[in-house]
Amino acid sequence: MTNNTDTPDRIMLGVLLMLGFCLTAPLLDVAAKLASIEIPVGQITAARFLVQLGLMLPVCLMMGLSFRMNGLLGLLSLRALLLLFSTFFFIAAIRVMPLADALAIVFIEPFIVMLVGKYAFGEDVGPRRIGAAVVGFFGVVLVIQPSFATFGAVALFPLGTAVSFAGYVLVTRGMRGRLHPVMMQFHTGAIATVMSVPVIWLANGSGIEMLDPVWPTGIYWTWLLGVGFFATVSHMMMTYGLTFAPSSTLAPMQYFEIPVAAVLGYMVFQDFPNSIALGGIALIIGAGVYMIHRERVTSRGVATRPHAPI
């Protein structure tokens, strides 16, 4: 019997889903930036997970999936907390920074995951990939430098997103195969909602700029719903894309998200990275794609290496 899990049709579907992710994920950022004009960052963050929970629940019910956590409550809670921090830092950044600048800094996350894997878990990482990480970090410095001069310490918030999301990726990697991806998204949304909504409730009237909630008016309801909607749709497209095509095929495509964010940022907010930031973005993209290339070469070498007899 032939194995059709990697047929061209399935791989093309995976590619189309990843392209869909790259086109819709920046719409989440646009909605969040528009909402942040009036709505506090913490309230937007909580709304993102509350809407995700409302959208994912009927999907889980229609798919007939089990809601059991399979003993993963601790890891799911850590995953949700890391995603909460990642989301909060990013929304706080794009409230004042151009979308492409903030997103480019976040794309240092794969290098962080690689270095943590090498030095914390003893994973085999060659000098070429370490060199790519150094180049990527230099690119981040180029992006941060003009932003720091203009916006101050808020330019460091995307680094908080990168570190938090790197932890999120590592936790997710540790849960691989132990829970259905759709249920993982549902439980993450549910736990993050339980964590964030009480904080916003308690912050009511506190005067804390980023947490004290306000009652949305008019179009701001649309932006809040858009944050949760585009977050859910984009991440589901990525999740299913990775079930149809190898991650080594799809990973380089994620960098397409940066030019999409740049175009949307210019169209909606008339902001665009300056020449220094553009140079840094080019270094980050180039280093990231090269690192993925080296990962594929290394994996291919391991796959073709003769095995010892059993």
Short mmCIF file of C-alpha atoms in Angstrom, two decimals, residues 8 68 142 144 152 158 166 175 186 245 247 262 268 293 302-303 310:
data_model
loop_
_atom_site.label_atom_id
_atom_site.label_comp_id
_atom_site.label_asym_id
_atom_site.label_seq_id
_atom_site.Cartn_x
_atom_site.Cartn_y
_atom_site.Cartn_z
CA PRO A 8 2.16 16.84 -4.09
CA ARG A 68 -9.62 15.57 28.63
CA LEU A 142 19.77 47.44 13.70
CA ILE A 144 15.87 48.20 17.64
CA GLY A 152 12.26 54.47 24.17
CA PRO A 158 9.19 42.66 20.96
CA ALA A 166 10.42 30.74 22.24
CA MET A 175 3.70 18.10 24.24
CA PHE A 186 -8.85 25.25 22.83
CA ALA A 245 3.43 19.52 4.55
CA SER A 247 7.83 21.94 8.63
CA ALA A 262 5.06 46.28 6.14
CA VAL A 268 -3.40 51.62 7.23
CA HIS A 293 18.40 25.58 4.99
CA VAL A 302 21.03 12.11 9.34
CA ALA A 303 18.26 10.48 7.32
CA ILE A 310 20.26 -4.17 15.35
#
